[in-house]
PDB file of C-alpha atoms in Angstrom:
ATOM      1  CA  MET L 646     130.000  76.226  33.662  1.00 94.00           C
ATOM      2  CA  ARG L 647     130.045  74.385  36.996  1.00 97.00           C
ATOM      3  CA  ALA L 648     132.582  73.974  39.790  1.00 97.00           C
ATOM      4  CA  ALA L 649     133.139  70.544  41.300  1.00 95.00           C
ATOM      5  CA  ASP L 650     130.550  71.282  44.000  1.00 96.00           C
ATOM      6  CA  GLY L 651     127.957  72.475  41.490  1.00 97.00           C
ATOM      7  CA  ARG L 652     128.460  76.235  41.862  1.00 98.00           C
ATOM      8  CA  ARG L 653     127.997  78.323  38.739  1.00 98.00           C
ATOM      9  CA  LEU L 654     131.180  79.901  37.363  1.00 97.00           C
ATOM     10  CA  VAL L 655     131.164  82.546  34.642  1.00 96.00           C
ATOM     11  CA  ALA L 656     134.193  82.891  32.375  1.00 96.00           C
ATOM     12  CA  GLY L 657     135.132  84.860  29.276  1.00 94.00           C
ATOM     13  CA  ILE L 658     137.670  84.104  26.582  1.00 94.00           C
ATOM     14  CA  ALA L 659     138.991  86.225  23.715  1.00 94.00           C
ATOM     15  CA  GLY L 660     141.835  86.067  21.231  1.00 94.00           C
ATOM     16  CA  PRO L 661     143.073  83.734  18.499  1.00 95.00           C
ATOM     17  CA  GLU L 662     140.998  80.565  18.389  1.00 91.00           C
ATOM     18  CA  HIS L 663     143.942  78.188  18.509  1.00 91.00           C
ATOM     19  CA  GLY L 664     146.276  80.327  20.615  1.00 94.00           C
ATOM     20  CA  ASP L 665     147.908  79.261  23.844  1.00 97.00           C
ATOM     21  CA  VAL L 666     145.696  80.223  26.792  1.00 98.00           C
ATOM     22  CA  LEU L 667     146.622  82.942  29.282  1.00 98.00           C
ATOM     23  CA  LEU L 668     144.450  82.985  32.407  1.00 98.00           C
ATOM     24  CA  MET L 669     144.153  86.480  33.869  1.00 97.00           C
ATOM     25  CA  HIS L 670     143.146  86.735  37.546  1.00 98.00           C
ATOM     26  CA  THR L 671     141.714  90.224  37.916  1.00 96.00           C
ATOM     27  CA  GLY L 672     141.815  92.471  40.970  1.00 96.00           C
ATOM     28  CA  THR L 673     139.634  93.298  43.975  1.00 97.00           C
ATOM     29  CA  PRO L 674     136.816  94.189  43.476  1.00 96.00           C
ATOM     30  CA  ASP L 675     136.532  93.116  39.835  1.00 93.00           C
ATOM     31  CA  ASP L 676     134.104  90.979  37.865  1.00 89.00           C
ATOM     32  CA  GLY L 677     136.803  89.759  35.476  1.00 75.00           C
ATOM     33  CA  PRO L 678     136.051  91.617  32.222  1.00 79.00           C
ATOM     34  CA  LEU L 679     138.869  91.702  29.690  1.00 85.00           C
ATOM     35  CA  TYR L 680     140.544  95.034  28.858  1.00 91.00           C
ATOM     36  CA  GLY L 681     140.787  95.438  25.095  1.00 94.00           C
ATOM     37  CA  PRO L 682     144.433  96.574  24.795  1.00 95.00           C
ATOM     38  CA  MET L 683     145.557  93.662  26.982  1.00 96.00           C
ATOM     39  CA  VAL L 684     143.684  91.207  24.779  1.00 96.00           C
ATOM     40  CA  ALA L 685     145.285  92.861  21.742  1.00 97.00           C
ATOM     41  CA  ALA L 686     148.761  92.494  23.269  1.00 97.00           C
ATOM     42  CA  GLY L 687     148.037  88.814  23.800  1.00 98.00           C
ATOM     43  CA  THR L 688     146.716  88.352  20.271  1.00 97.00           C
ATOM     44  CA  GLU L 689     149.915  89.848  18.858  1.00 97.00           C
ATOM     45  CA  ARG L 690     151.792  87.075  20.668  1.00 98.00           C
ATOM     46  CA  GLY L 691     149.420  84.250  19.764  1.00 97.00           C
ATOM     47  CA  LEU L 692     147.818  84.184  23.226  1.00 98.00           C
ATOM     48  CA  ARG L 693     144.148  83.707  23.992  1.00 97.00           C
ATOM     49  CA  HIS L 694     142.994  85.497  27.160  1.00 97.00           C
ATOM     50  CA  LEU L 695     140.772  83.639  29.615  1.00 97.00           C
ATOM     51  CA  THR L 696     139.276  85.256  32.697  1.00 96.00           C
ATOM     52  CA  TYR L 697     136.533  84.378  35.146  1.00 97.00           C
ATOM     53  CA  SER L 698     134.460  85.945  37.892  1.00 96.00           C
ATOM     54  CA  ARG L 699     135.701  84.647  41.231  1.00 97.00           C
ATOM     55  CA  PRO L 700     132.950  83.267  43.488  1.00 98.00           C
ATOM     56  CA  GLY L 701     130.594  86.015  44.645  1.00 97.00           C
ATOM     57  CA  TYR L 702     131.432  88.421  41.819  1.00 95.00           C
ATOM     58  CA  GLY L 703     128.996  89.130  39.018  1.00 91.00           C
ATOM     59  CA  ASP L 704     127.043  85.988  38.152  1.00 94.00           C
ATOM     60  CA  SER L 705     129.453  83.461  39.704  1.00 96.00           C
ATOM     61  CA  ASP L 706     127.918  81.793  42.760  1.00 97.00           C
ATOM     62  CA  ARG L 707     129.409  82.646  46.117  1.00 98.00           C
ATOM     63  CA  SER L 708     131.628  80.196  48.038  1.00 98.00           C
ATOM     64  CA  PRO L 709     131.531  81.450  51.659  1.00 97.00           C
ATOM     65  CA  GLY L 710     134.775  81.097  53.582  1.00 97.00           C
ATOM     66  CA  ARG L 711     136.839  80.371  50.489  1.00 98.00           C
ATOM     67  CA  THR L 712     140.614  80.500  50.705  1.00 98.00           C
ATOM     68  CA  VAL L 713     143.037  81.762  48.086  1.00 98.00           C
ATOM     69  CA  ALA L 714     143.999  78.135  47.398  1.00 98.00           C
ATOM     70  CA  ASP L 715     140.407  77.240  46.541  1.00 98.00           C
ATOM     71  CA  CYS L 716     140.722  79.013  43.209  1.00 98.00           C
ATOM     72  CA  ALA L 717     142.818  76.122  41.876  1.00 98.00           C
ATOM     73  CA  GLY L 718     139.799  73.825  41.877  1.00 98.00           C
ATOM     74  CA  ASP L 719     137.672  76.387  40.062  1.00 98.00           C
ATOM     75  CA  VAL L 720     140.398  77.012  37.486  1.00 98.00           C
ATOM     76  CA  SER L 721     140.684  73.274  36.862  1.00 98.00           C
ATOM     77  CA  ALA L 722     136.911  73.021  36.368  1.00 98.00           C
ATOM     78  CA  ILE L 723     136.930  75.907  33.879  1.00 98.00           C
ATOM     79  CA  ALA L 724     139.935  74.568  31.983  1.00 97.00           C
ATOM     80  CA  ASP L 725     138.422  71.091  31.816  1.00 97.00           C
ATOM     81  CA  ALA L 726     135.120  72.468  30.521  1.00 97.00           C
ATOM     82  CA  LEU L 727     136.942  74.396  27.800  1.00 96.00           C
ATOM     83  CA  GLY L 728     139.309  71.563  26.904  1.00 96.00           C
ATOM     84  CA  VAL L 729     142.388  73.557  27.961  1.00 96.00           C
ATOM     85  CA  GLU L 730     145.213  71.210  28.956  1.00 96.00           C
ATOM     86  CA  ASP L 731     147.782  73.805  30.014  1.00 97.00           C
ATOM     87  CA  LEU L 732     148.017  77.569  30.339  1.00 98.00           C
ATOM     88  CA  PHE L 733     149.978  80.590  31.427  1.00 98.00           C
ATOM     89  CA  THR L 734     148.608  82.729  34.251  1.00 98.00           C
ATOM     90  CA  VAL L 735     148.871  86.353  35.365  1.00 98.00           C
ATOM     91  CA  GLY L 736     147.406  87.875  38.521  1.00 98.00           C
ATOM     92  CA  TRP L 737     146.981  91.618  38.905  1.00 97.00           C
ATOM     93  CA  SER L 738     146.571  93.139  42.387  1.00 97.00           C
ATOM     94  CA  GLY L 739     144.051  90.973  44.273  1.00 97.00           C
ATOM     95  CA  GLY L 740     144.437  88.436  41.484  1.00 98.00           C
ATOM     96  CA  GLY L 741     148.131  88.001  42.300  1.00 98.00           C
ATOM     97  CA  PRO L 742     147.704  85.552  45.199  1.00 98.00           C
ATOM     98  CA  HIS L 743     145.327  83.510  43.026  1.00 98.00           C
ATOM     99  CA  ALA L 744     147.873  83.254  40.212  1.00 98.00           C
ATOM    100  CA  LEU L 745     150.459  82.087  42.753  1.00 98.00           C
ATOM    101  CA  ALA L 746     147.978  79.507  44.081  1.00 98.00           C
ATOM    102  CA  CYS L 747     147.560  78.082  40.594  1.00 98.00           C
ATOM    103  CA  ALA L 748     151.329  77.984  40.107  1.00 98.00           C
ATOM    104  CA  ALA L 749     151.738  76.156  43.415  1.00 98.00           C
ATOM    105  CA  LEU L 750     148.814  73.744  43.197  1.00 98.00           C
ATOM    106  CA  LEU L 751     148.498  73.079  39.452  1.00 98.00           C
ATOM    107  CA  PRO L 752     152.121  72.533  38.364  1.00 97.00           C
ATOM    108  CA  GLN L 753     151.102  70.060  35.644  1.00 97.00           C
ATOM    109  CA  ARG L 754     148.743  72.624  34.107  1.00 98.00           C
ATOM    110  CA  VAL L 755     150.459  76.003  34.658  1.00 98.00           C
ATOM    111  CA  ARG L 756     153.441  76.599  32.364  1.00 98.00           C
ATOM    112  CA  ALA L 757     154.539  79.910  33.926  1.00 98.00           C
ATOM    113  CA  ALA L 758     153.053  82.639  36.103  1.00 98.00           C
ATOM    114  CA  ALA L 759     153.448  86.356  36.751  1.00 98.00           C
ATOM    115  CA  THR L 760     152.061  88.713  39.363  1.00 98.00           C
ATOM    116  CA  ILE L 761     151.488  92.427  38.847  1.00 98.00           C
ATOM    117  CA  ALA L 762     151.340  94.489  42.048  1.00 98.00           C
ATOM    118  CA  SER L 763     150.247  91.494  44.121  1.00 98.00           C
ATOM    119  CA  VAL L 764     149.570  91.695  47.821  1.00 98.00           C
ATOM    120  CA  ALA L 765     151.815  89.531  50.033  1.00 98.00           C
ATOM    121  CA  PRO L 766     150.507  87.219  52.793  1.00 98.00           C
ATOM    122  CA  ARG L 767     149.234  89.052  55.861  1.00 98.00           C
ATOM    123  CA  ASP L 768     151.624  87.107  58.116  1.00 97.00           C
ATOM    124  CA  ALA L 769     154.661  87.687  55.877  1.00 98.00           C
ATOM    125  CA  ALA L 770     157.696  87.624  58.162  1.00 97.00           C
ATOM    126  CA  GLY L 771     159.512  90.957  58.375  1.00 98.00           C
ATOM    127  CA  LEU L 772     156.952  92.862  56.262  1.00 98.00           C
ATOM    128  CA  ASP L 773     155.093  95.867  57.672  1.00 98.00           C
ATOM    129  CA  TRP L 774     152.018  94.880  55.694  1.00 98.00           C
ATOM    130  CA  LEU L 775     150.004  98.108  55.969  1.00 98.00           C
ATOM    131  CA  ALA L 776     152.858 100.602  55.636  1.00 98.00           C
ATOM    132  CA  GLY L 777     152.502 102.844  52.597  1.00 98.00           C
ATOM    133  CA  MET L 778     148.908 101.928  51.713  1.00 98.00           C
ATOM    134  CA  GLY L 779     146.436 104.658  50.853  1.00 98.00           C
ATOM    135  CA  GLU L 780     143.856 105.629  53.467  1.00 98.00           C
ATOM    136  CA  GLU L 781     141.037 103.679  51.817  1.00 97.00           C
ATOM    137  CA  ASN L 782     142.940 100.398  52.089  1.00 98.00           C
ATOM    138  CA  LEU L 783     143.998 101.103  55.657  1.00 98.00           C
ATOM    139  CA  VAL L 784     140.361 101.537  56.676  1.00 98.00           C
ATOM    140  CA  GLU L 785     139.225  98.511  54.652  1.00 98.00           C
ATOM    141  CA  PHE L 786     141.756  96.090  56.116  1.00 98.00           C
ATOM    142  CA  ALA L 787     141.225  97.455  59.623  1.00 98.00           C
ATOM    143  CA  ALA L 788     137.568  96.541  59.180  1.00 98.00           C
ATOM    144  CA  ALA L 789     138.493  93.059  57.909  1.00 98.00           C
ATOM    145  CA  GLU L 790     140.715  92.415  60.892  1.00 98.00           C
ATOM    146  CA  ALA L 791     138.022  93.676  63.273  1.00 98.00           C
ATOM    147  CA  GLY L 792     135.710  90.909  62.068  1.00 97.00           C
ATOM    148  CA  GLU L 793     133.171  89.934  59.455  1.00 97.00           C
ATOM    149  CA  GLU L 794     130.385  92.232  60.648  1.00 98.00           C
ATOM    150  CA  GLU L 795     132.665  95.272  60.584  1.00 98.00           C
ATOM    151  CA  LEU L 796     133.915  94.412  57.099  1.00 98.00           C
ATOM    152  CA  ARG L 797     130.410  93.831  55.789  1.00 98.00           C
ATOM    153  CA  ALA L 798     129.224  97.192  57.070  1.00 97.00           C
ATOM    154  CA  TYR L 799     132.239  98.979  55.596  1.00 97.00           C
ATOM    155  CA  LEU L 800     131.980  97.354  52.167  1.00 97.00           C
ATOM    156  CA  GLU L 801     128.246  97.934  51.919  1.00 96.00           C
ATOM    157  CA  GLY L 802     128.884 101.626  52.426  1.00 95.00           C
ATOM    158  CA  GLU L 803     131.665 101.724  49.841  1.00 94.00           C
ATOM    159  CA  ALA L 804     129.695  99.635  47.352  1.00 93.00           C
ATOM    160  CA  GLU L 805     126.946 102.239  47.160  1.00 90.00           C
ATOM    161  CA  GLU L 806     129.428 104.602  45.532  1.00 88.00           C
ATOM    162  CA  LEU L 807     131.395 102.136  43.405  1.00 90.00           C
ATOM    163  CA  ALA L 808     128.330 100.318  42.071  1.00 86.00           C
ATOM    164  CA  ALA L 809     127.183 103.573  40.472  1.00 87.00           C
ATOM    165  CA  VAL L 810     130.530 105.181  39.679  1.00 88.00           C
ATOM    166  CA  GLY L 811     130.878 106.886  36.298  1.00 86.00           C
ATOM    167  CA  ASP L 812     133.941 107.140  34.086  1.00 83.00           C
ATOM    168  CA  GLU L 813     134.701 110.663  35.231  1.00 84.00           C
ATOM    169  CA  GLU L 814     134.176 109.829  38.905  1.00 91.00           C
ATOM    170  CA  VAL L 815     136.415 106.795  39.274  1.00 92.00           C
ATOM    171  CA  LEU L 816     139.560 108.831  39.975  1.00 92.00           C
ATOM    172  CA  ALA L 817     137.911 110.654  42.882  1.00 92.00           C
ATOM    173  CA  ALA L 818     136.360 107.409  44.154  1.00 93.00           C
ATOM    174  CA  LEU L 819     139.809 105.841  44.577  1.00 95.00           C
ATOM    175  CA  GLY L 820     141.069 108.872  46.483  1.00 95.00           C
ATOM    176  CA  ASP L 821     144.305 108.416  48.414  1.00 97.00           C
ATOM    177  CA  LEU L 822     145.066 105.124  46.635  1.00 97.00           C
ATOM    178  CA  ILE L 823     146.046 106.974  43.464  1.00 97.00           C
ATOM    179  CA  SER L 824     149.732 107.833  43.341  1.00 97.00           C
ATOM    180  CA  ALA L 825     151.340 110.446  41.122  1.00 96.00           C
ATOM    181  CA  ALA L 826     152.386 107.678  38.730  1.00 97.00           C
ATOM    182  CA  ASP L 827     148.876 106.253  38.519  1.00 97.00           C
ATOM    183  CA  ARG L 828     146.939 109.462  38.023  1.00 96.00           C
ATOM    184  CA  PRO L 829     147.715 109.841  34.269  1.00 95.00           C
ATOM    185  CA  ALA L 830     146.871 106.162  33.665  1.00 94.00           C
ATOM    186  CA  LEU L 831     143.319 106.437  35.029  1.00 94.00           C
ATOM    187  CA  THR L 832     141.876 108.365  32.110  1.00 93.00           C
ATOM    188  CA  GLY L 833     140.047 107.686  28.867  1.00 93.00           C
ATOM    189  CA  ASP L 834     139.267 104.110  27.884  1.00 94.00           C
ATOM    190  CA  PHE L 835     141.048 102.662  30.897  1.00 94.00           C
ATOM    191  CA  ALA L 836     139.005 104.786  33.322  1.00 94.00           C
ATOM    192  CA  SER L 837     135.874 103.517  31.554  1.00 94.00           C
ATOM    193  CA  HIS L 838     137.097  99.938  31.911  1.00 93.00           C
ATOM    194  CA  VAL L 839     137.779 100.341  35.638  1.00 94.00           C
ATOM    195  CA  ALA L 840     134.366 101.919  36.254  1.00 93.00           C
ATOM    196  CA  ASP L 841     132.650  99.142  34.268  1.00 92.00           C
ATOM    197  CA  SER L 842     134.560  96.529  36.281  1.00 92.00           C
ATOM    198  CA  PHE L 843     133.436  98.003  39.597  1.00 92.00           C
ATOM    199  CA  ARG L 844     129.799  98.218  38.529  1.00 91.00           C
ATOM    200  CA  ALA L 845     129.779  94.658  37.198  1.00 91.00           C
ATOM    201  CA  ALA L 846     131.565  93.239  40.246  1.00 92.00           C
ATOM    202  CA  LEU L 847     129.025  94.702  42.653  1.00 93.00           C
ATOM    203  CA  ARG L 848     125.768  94.356  40.762  1.00 89.00           C
ATOM    204  CA  ASN L 849     124.796  91.318  42.858  1.00 91.00           C
ATOM    205  CA  GLY L 850     126.262  92.498  46.152  1.00 95.00           C
ATOM    206  CA  ILE L 851     129.544  92.757  48.031  1.00 97.00           C
ATOM    207  CA  TRP L 852     130.299  89.076  48.559  1.00 97.00           C
ATOM    208  CA  GLY L 853     133.106  88.567  46.065  1.00 97.00           C
ATOM    209  CA  TRP L 854     134.900  91.598  47.517  1.00 98.00           C
ATOM    210  CA  PHE L 855     134.147  90.489  51.079  1.00 98.00           C
ATOM    211  CA  ASP L 856     135.443  86.950  50.519  1.00 98.00           C
ATOM    212  CA  ASP L 857     138.571  88.213  48.739  1.00 98.00           C
ATOM    213  CA  ASP L 858     139.453  90.459  51.696  1.00 98.00           C
ATOM    214  CA  MET L 859     138.911  87.719  54.258  1.00 98.00           C
ATOM    215  CA  ALA L 860     140.972  85.274  52.189  1.00 98.00           C
ATOM    216  CA  PHE L 861     143.871  87.729  51.945  1.00 98.00           C
ATOM    217  CA  ILE L 862     144.229  88.134  55.718  1.00 98.00           C
ATOM    218  CA  ARG L 863     143.877  84.394  56.464  1.00 98.00           C
ATOM    219  CA  ASP L 864     146.286  81.594  55.643  1.00 98.00           C
ATOM    220  CA  TRP L 865     146.409  81.295  51.852  1.00 98.00           C
ATOM    221  CA  GLY L 866     146.473  77.493  51.932  1.00 98.00           C
ATOM    222  CA  PHE L 867     149.693  76.775  50.018  1.00 98.00           C
ATOM    223  CA  ASP L 868     153.463  77.185  50.384  1.00 98.00           C
ATOM    224  CA  LEU L 869     155.076  79.971  48.350  1.00 98.00           C
ATOM    225  CA  GLY L 870     158.464  78.355  48.899  1.00 96.00           C
ATOM    226  CA  ARG L 871     157.465  75.160  47.085  1.00 95.00           C
ATOM    227  CA  ILE L 872     156.362  76.626  43.762  1.00 97.00           C
ATOM    228  CA  GLU L 873     158.103  74.750  40.960  1.00 96.00           C
ATOM    229  CA  VAL L 874     156.988  76.598  37.818  1.00 97.00           C
ATOM    230  CA  PRO L 875     158.648  79.827  36.613  1.00 98.00           C
ATOM    231  CA  VAL L 876     157.233  82.956  38.285  1.00 98.00           C
ATOM    232  CA  ALA L 877     157.943  86.657  37.669  1.00 98.00           C
ATOM    233  CA  ILE L 878     157.060  89.242  40.323  1.00 98.00           C
ATOM    234  CA  TRP L 879     156.259  92.666  38.846  1.00 98.00           C
ATOM    235  CA  GLN L 880     155.910  95.622  41.212  1.00 98.00           C
ATOM    236  CA  GLY L 881     155.968  99.383  40.792  1.00 98.00           C
ATOM    237  CA  GLU L 882     157.783 101.573  43.290  1.00 97.00           C
ATOM    238  CA  ASP L 883     155.044 104.241  43.482  1.00 98.00           C
ATOM    239  CA  ASP L 884     152.099 102.023  44.440  1.00 98.00           C
ATOM    240  CA  ARG L 885     149.622 103.036  47.154  1.00 98.00           C
ATOM    241  CA  PHE L 886     147.194 100.141  46.623  1.00 98.00           C
ATOM    242  CA  VAL L 887     149.858  97.485  47.281  1.00 98.00           C
ATOM    243  CA  PRO L 888     153.108  99.124  48.401  1.00 98.00           C
ATOM    244  CA  PHE L 889     156.499  98.297  46.919  1.00 98.00           C
ATOM    245  CA  PRO L 890     157.703  96.181  49.909  1.00 98.00           C
ATOM    246  CA  HIS L 891     154.983  93.610  49.129  1.00 98.00           C
ATOM    247  CA  GLY L 892     156.512  92.940  45.731  1.00 98.00           C
ATOM    248  CA  LYS L 893     160.015  92.904  47.150  1.00 98.00           C
ATOM    249  CA  TRP L 894     158.951  90.368  49.803  1.00 98.00           C
ATOM    250  CA  LEU L 895     157.313  88.120  47.218  1.00 98.00           C
ATOM    251  CA  ALA L 896     160.370  88.306  44.980  1.00 98.00           C
ATOM    252  CA  GLU L 897     162.496  87.140  47.884  1.00 98.00           C
ATOM    253  CA  ASN L 898     160.144  84.410  49.138  1.00 98.00           C
ATOM    254  CA  VAL L 899     158.472  82.842  46.111  1.00 98.00           C
ATOM    255  CA  SER L 900     160.607  79.888  45.108  1.00 95.00           C
ATOM    256  CA  GLY L 901     162.740  80.723  42.065  1.00 93.00           C
ATOM    257  CA  ALA L 902     160.981  84.031  41.393  1.00 97.00           C
ATOM    258  CA  VAL L 903     162.378  86.501  38.862  1.00 98.00           C
ATOM    259  CA  PRO L 904     162.040  90.020  40.358  1.00 98.00           C
ATOM    260  CA  GLN L 905     160.813  92.839  38.136  1.00 98.00           C
ATOM    261  CA  LEU L 906     160.794  95.740  40.601  1.00 97.00           C
ATOM    262  CA  ILE L 907     160.226  98.850  38.533  1.00 97.00           C
ATOM    263  CA  PRO L 908     160.907 102.466  39.622  1.00 96.00           C
ATOM    264  CA  GLY L 909     158.625 105.234  38.439  1.00 95.00           C
ATOM    265  CA  HIS L 910     155.471 103.125  38.136  1.00 97.00           C
ATOM    266  CA  GLY L 911     152.399 102.617  40.288  1.00 98.00           C
ATOM    267  CA  HIS L 912     149.658 100.040  40.647  1.00 98.00           C
ATOM    268  CA  LEU L 913     147.850 100.871  37.424  1.00 97.00           C
ATOM    269  CA  SER L 914     150.557 102.424  35.285  1.00 97.00           C
ATOM    270  CA  LEU L 915     152.814  99.384  35.606  1.00 97.00           C
ATOM    271  CA  ALA L 916     150.241  97.011  34.123  1.00 96.00           C
ATOM    272  CA  ILE L 917     149.236  99.386  31.331  1.00 95.00           C
ATOM    273  CA  ALA L 918     152.775 100.310  30.287  1.00 96.00           C
ATOM    274  CA  SER L 919     154.489  96.949  30.784  1.00 97.00           C
ATOM    275  CA  TYR L 920     151.889  94.355  29.855  1.00 97.00           C
ATOM    276  CA  GLY L 921     153.529  93.384  26.572  1.00 98.00           C
ATOM    277  CA  GLU L 922     156.832  92.926  28.352  1.00 98.00           C
ATOM    278  CA  ILE L 923     155.110  90.864  31.041  1.00 98.00           C
ATOM    279  CA  LEU L 924     153.683  88.556  28.375  1.00 98.00           C
ATOM    280  CA  ASP L 925     157.051  88.262  26.662  1.00 98.00           C
ATOM    281  CA  GLY L 926     158.564  87.213  29.958  1.00 97.00           C
ATOM    282  CA  LEU L 927     155.952  84.485  30.375  1.00 97.00           C
ATOM    283  CA  LEU L 928     156.546  83.165  26.887  1.00 97.00           C
ATOM    284  CA  ASP L 929     160.318  83.148  27.426  1.00 94.00           C
TER     285      ASP L 929
END
């Protein structure tokens, strides 16, 4: 389908034909494929999962210089094309800020939102933004803050590995980002899903990943304190991708947020183990 400015957007939808729609904003880097057990959890609750490739990922056209807020226009275009009047939304990891943008900017369309291990704004007052991140993220965001050329060079190097990563190699590829809680989660079908997501996200280059990173460290383009729809903030305590204080900060600064700050879980294990509960919270 097409964005308002004519860009191509690629979306996928799965679940009961007449179910309420749940828009899932996937992480960074990720092409937006749907994970089977998550779709099944939605189907059990009468929810139809919708996801899309953010600009620059997979076969969605790039939108250079995009902000987090810009996703609201693309979501509206997709929903209009599919005849979806209203929806729930969830954002996991790098998808979290985009779910919050939709909650803030599309209050007539979004019924409720949840984030799972979402990054907080780079200029979040009182938050040591980098503290507790794994080495790979520290290097990546240092490159982003050094400038676009530095980030491009870094991501092109990383993409060579991730674009060809196999199921059995994905754990090693993520290195210091994997906490003790996350290690058991990144096996079997889920490891295959993560590897597939990386390969699909990067098959046409680094630009979705690049534009996500630059959007995260710039102004997001909306006010977290003015969100009017219900929002739940889910965060695991043992998370080295997006450390626990990010979730705590969001829970304290997103207007009306319900905190779900969970001990004993990491970045991946939280979503896998708690997804049904997350959906139940949205429906409530």
